[in-house]
Amino acid sequence: MATLFEKLGGAAAVDLAVDKFYARVLQDERIKHFFANVDMVKQRAHQKAFLTYAFGGTDKYDGRYMRKAHKELVEKQGLNSEHFDAVAENLMATLKEMGVSQDLLAEVAAIATAPQHRKDVLNQ
């Protein structure tokens, strides 16, 4: 059985999706301020590694845990559920624009918007 990572097109597809995703995020007035002082080369690399892991492309993830990675954004910049939804919306719009099927979009949405992920990102 192919993983979601493989069904989406593997590393090349994830790389392209992350690049397109951040182009979209950096234009989104609701959330772009969270990335104002971020090294976007490193950010893209972190996101590619995370999505590769989250979509089943590897069983290893060496990045920071979601709770720790977003703690300061919650405490000092007010990261909240509305922002989480905006990020998820941008991810889904990016994948749809890339021609990802509805079935695969549903699989991505189930992972990206899972209640535990929301709790971890928002430090709840």
mmCIF file of C-alpha atoms in Angstrom:
data_model
loop_
_atom_site.group_PDB
_atom_site.id
_atom_site.type_symbol
_atom_site.label_atom_id
_atom_site.label_comp_id
_atom_site.label_asym_id
_atom_site.label_seq_id
_atom_site.Cartn_x
_atom_site.Cartn_y
_atom_site.Cartn_z
ATOM 1 C CA MET A 1 0.000 0.000 0.000
ATOM 2 C CA ALA A 2 1.445 3.341 -1.056
ATOM 3 C CA THR A 3 1.884 6.051 1.554
ATOM 4 C CA LEU A 4 0.216 9.436 1.210
ATOM 5 C CA PHE A 5 3.707 10.815 0.528
ATOM 6 C CA GLU A 6 4.060 8.478 -2.454
ATOM 7 C CA LYS A 7 0.507 9.128 -3.691
ATOM 8 C CA LEU A 8 1.190 12.873 -3.662
ATOM 9 C CA GLY A 9 4.279 12.398 -5.833
ATOM 10 C CA GLY A 10 7.105 11.960 -3.327
ATOM 11 C CA ALA A 11 9.897 14.394 -2.517
ATOM 12 C CA ALA A 12 9.596 16.437 -5.717
ATOM 13 C CA ALA A 13 5.900 17.067 -5.124
ATOM 14 C CA VAL A 14 6.376 17.946 -1.441
ATOM 15 C CA ASP A 15 9.232 20.316 -2.309
ATOM 16 C CA LEU A 16 7.112 22.090 -4.925
ATOM 17 C CA ALA A 17 4.067 22.181 -2.642
ATOM 18 C CA VAL A 18 6.047 23.734 0.231
ATOM 19 C CA ASP A 19 7.533 26.402 -2.031
ATOM 20 C CA LYS A 20 4.109 27.273 -3.463
ATOM 21 C CA PHE A 21 2.547 27.106 0.007
ATOM 22 C CA TYR A 22 4.958 29.662 1.465
ATOM 23 C CA ALA A 23 4.541 31.965 -1.533
ATOM 24 C CA ARG A 24 0.835 31.933 -0.687
ATOM 25 C CA VAL A 25 1.333 32.268 3.099
ATOM 26 C CA LEU A 26 3.647 35.252 2.713
ATOM 27 C CA GLN A 27 0.855 37.061 0.853
ATOM 28 C CA ASP A 28 -1.837 36.214 3.403
ATOM 29 C CA GLU A 29 -2.549 39.244 5.601
ATOM 30 C CA ARG A 30 -3.899 36.987 8.358
ATOM 31 C CA ILE A 31 -0.617 35.137 8.950
ATOM 32 C CA LYS A 32 2.307 36.620 7.023
ATOM 33 C CA HIS A 33 3.472 38.624 10.053
ATOM 34 C CA PHE A 34 4.437 35.382 11.816
ATOM 35 C CA PHE A 35 7.150 34.913 9.190
ATOM 36 C CA ALA A 36 8.508 38.483 9.129
ATOM 37 C CA ASN A 37 11.825 37.653 10.817
ATOM 38 C CA VAL A 38 12.070 34.004 9.809
ATOM 39 C CA ASP A 39 14.849 32.496 7.709
ATOM 40 C CA MET A 40 12.571 31.172 4.984
ATOM 41 C CA VAL A 41 15.220 28.857 3.517
ATOM 42 C CA LYS A 42 15.417 27.071 6.869
ATOM 43 C CA GLN A 43 11.652 27.279 7.338
ATOM 44 C CA ARG A 44 10.996 25.630 3.978
ATOM 45 C CA ALA A 45 13.493 22.868 4.809
ATOM 46 C CA HIS A 46 11.810 22.266 8.194
ATOM 47 C CA GLN A 47 8.372 22.133 6.573
ATOM 48 C CA LYS A 48 9.530 19.744 3.845
ATOM 49 C CA ALA A 49 11.023 17.433 6.488
ATOM 50 C CA PHE A 50 7.898 17.606 8.620
ATOM 51 C CA LEU A 51 5.465 16.941 5.762
ATOM 52 C CA THR A 52 7.623 14.084 4.505
ATOM 53 C CA TYR A 53 7.298 12.555 7.972
ATOM 54 C CA ALA A 54 3.599 13.430 8.450
ATOM 55 C CA PHE A 55 2.660 11.959 5.056
ATOM 56 C CA GLY A 56 4.543 8.705 5.636
ATOM 57 C CA GLY A 57 7.666 9.366 3.554
ATOM 58 C CA THR A 58 9.912 8.509 6.499
ATOM 59 C CA ASP A 59 9.502 7.268 10.022
ATOM 60 C CA LYS A 60 12.116 9.709 11.371
ATOM 61 C CA TYR A 61 11.625 13.384 12.171
ATOM 62 C CA ASP A 62 14.527 15.306 13.639
ATOM 63 C CA GLY A 63 12.847 18.697 13.905
ATOM 64 C CA ARG A 64 11.428 20.354 16.989
ATOM 65 C CA TYR A 65 8.106 19.151 18.276
ATOM 66 C CA MET A 66 5.116 21.272 17.241
ATOM 67 C CA ARG A 67 4.387 22.419 20.791
ATOM 68 C CA LYS A 68 7.935 23.678 21.354
ATOM 69 C CA ALA A 69 8.307 25.158 17.872
ATOM 70 C CA HIS A 70 5.173 27.303 18.242
ATOM 71 C CA LYS A 71 5.256 28.117 21.983
ATOM 72 C CA GLU A 72 6.744 31.588 21.565
ATOM 73 C CA LEU A 73 4.357 32.429 18.716
ATOM 74 C CA VAL A 74 1.405 31.605 20.960
ATOM 75 C CA GLU A 75 2.753 33.467 23.980
ATOM 76 C CA LYS A 76 4.260 36.550 22.330
ATOM 77 C CA GLN A 77 2.446 36.956 19.012
ATOM 78 C CA GLY A 78 -0.999 35.610 19.819
ATOM 79 C CA LEU A 79 -1.015 32.601 17.503
ATOM 80 C CA ASN A 80 -4.535 31.183 17.732
ATOM 81 C CA SER A 81 -7.074 28.880 16.125
ATOM 82 C CA GLU A 82 -7.918 31.409 13.413
ATOM 83 C CA HIS A 83 -4.270 31.452 12.331
ATOM 84 C CA PHE A 84 -4.071 27.646 12.426
ATOM 85 C CA ASP A 85 -7.108 27.504 10.125
ATOM 86 C CA ALA A 86 -5.541 30.047 7.750
ATOM 87 C CA VAL A 87 -2.401 27.927 7.442
ATOM 88 C CA ALA A 88 -4.447 24.791 6.778
ATOM 89 C CA GLU A 89 -6.559 26.680 4.239
ATOM 90 C CA ASN A 90 -3.419 27.819 2.415
ATOM 91 C CA LEU A 91 -2.031 24.286 2.364
ATOM 92 C CA MET A 92 -5.246 22.877 0.930
ATOM 93 C CA ALA A 93 -5.533 25.662 -1.680
ATOM 94 C CA THR A 94 -1.930 25.049 -2.731
ATOM 95 C CA LEU A 95 -2.471 21.323 -3.190
ATOM 96 C CA LYS A 96 -5.750 21.883 -5.031
ATOM 97 C CA GLU A 97 -4.002 24.347 -7.352
ATOM 98 C CA MET A 98 -1.394 21.645 -8.018
ATOM 99 C CA GLY A 99 -4.142 19.266 -9.153
ATOM 100 C CA VAL A 100 -4.228 16.960 -6.135
ATOM 101 C CA SER A 101 -7.367 14.807 -6.200
ATOM 102 C CA GLN A 102 -10.246 15.253 -3.748
ATOM 103 C CA ASP A 103 -9.479 11.866 -2.164
ATOM 104 C CA LEU A 104 -5.887 12.864 -1.431
ATOM 105 C CA LEU A 105 -6.947 16.343 -0.288
ATOM 106 C CA ALA A 106 -9.222 14.655 2.255
ATOM 107 C CA GLU A 107 -6.296 12.540 3.513
ATOM 108 C CA VAL A 108 -4.084 15.626 3.833
ATOM 109 C CA ALA A 109 -6.834 17.554 5.627
ATOM 110 C CA ALA A 110 -7.319 14.717 8.117
ATOM 111 C CA ILE A 111 -3.629 14.915 9.032
ATOM 112 C CA ALA A 112 -3.143 18.688 8.838
ATOM 113 C CA THR A 113 -6.216 19.572 10.881
ATOM 114 C CA ALA A 114 -6.169 16.679 13.331
ATOM 115 C CA PRO A 115 -7.325 17.864 16.774
ATOM 116 C CA GLN A 116 -4.051 16.775 18.406
ATOM 117 C CA HIS A 117 -1.997 18.791 15.891
ATOM 118 C CA ARG A 118 -4.120 21.857 16.573
ATOM 119 C CA LYS A 119 -3.629 21.405 20.339
ATOM 120 C CA ASP A 120 0.127 20.957 19.923
ATOM 121 C CA VAL A 121 0.607 23.965 17.630
ATOM 122 C CA LEU A 122 -1.559 26.174 19.848
ATOM 123 C CA ASN A 123 0.000 24.844 23.093
ATOM 124 C CA GLN A 124 -3.371 23.861 24.535
#
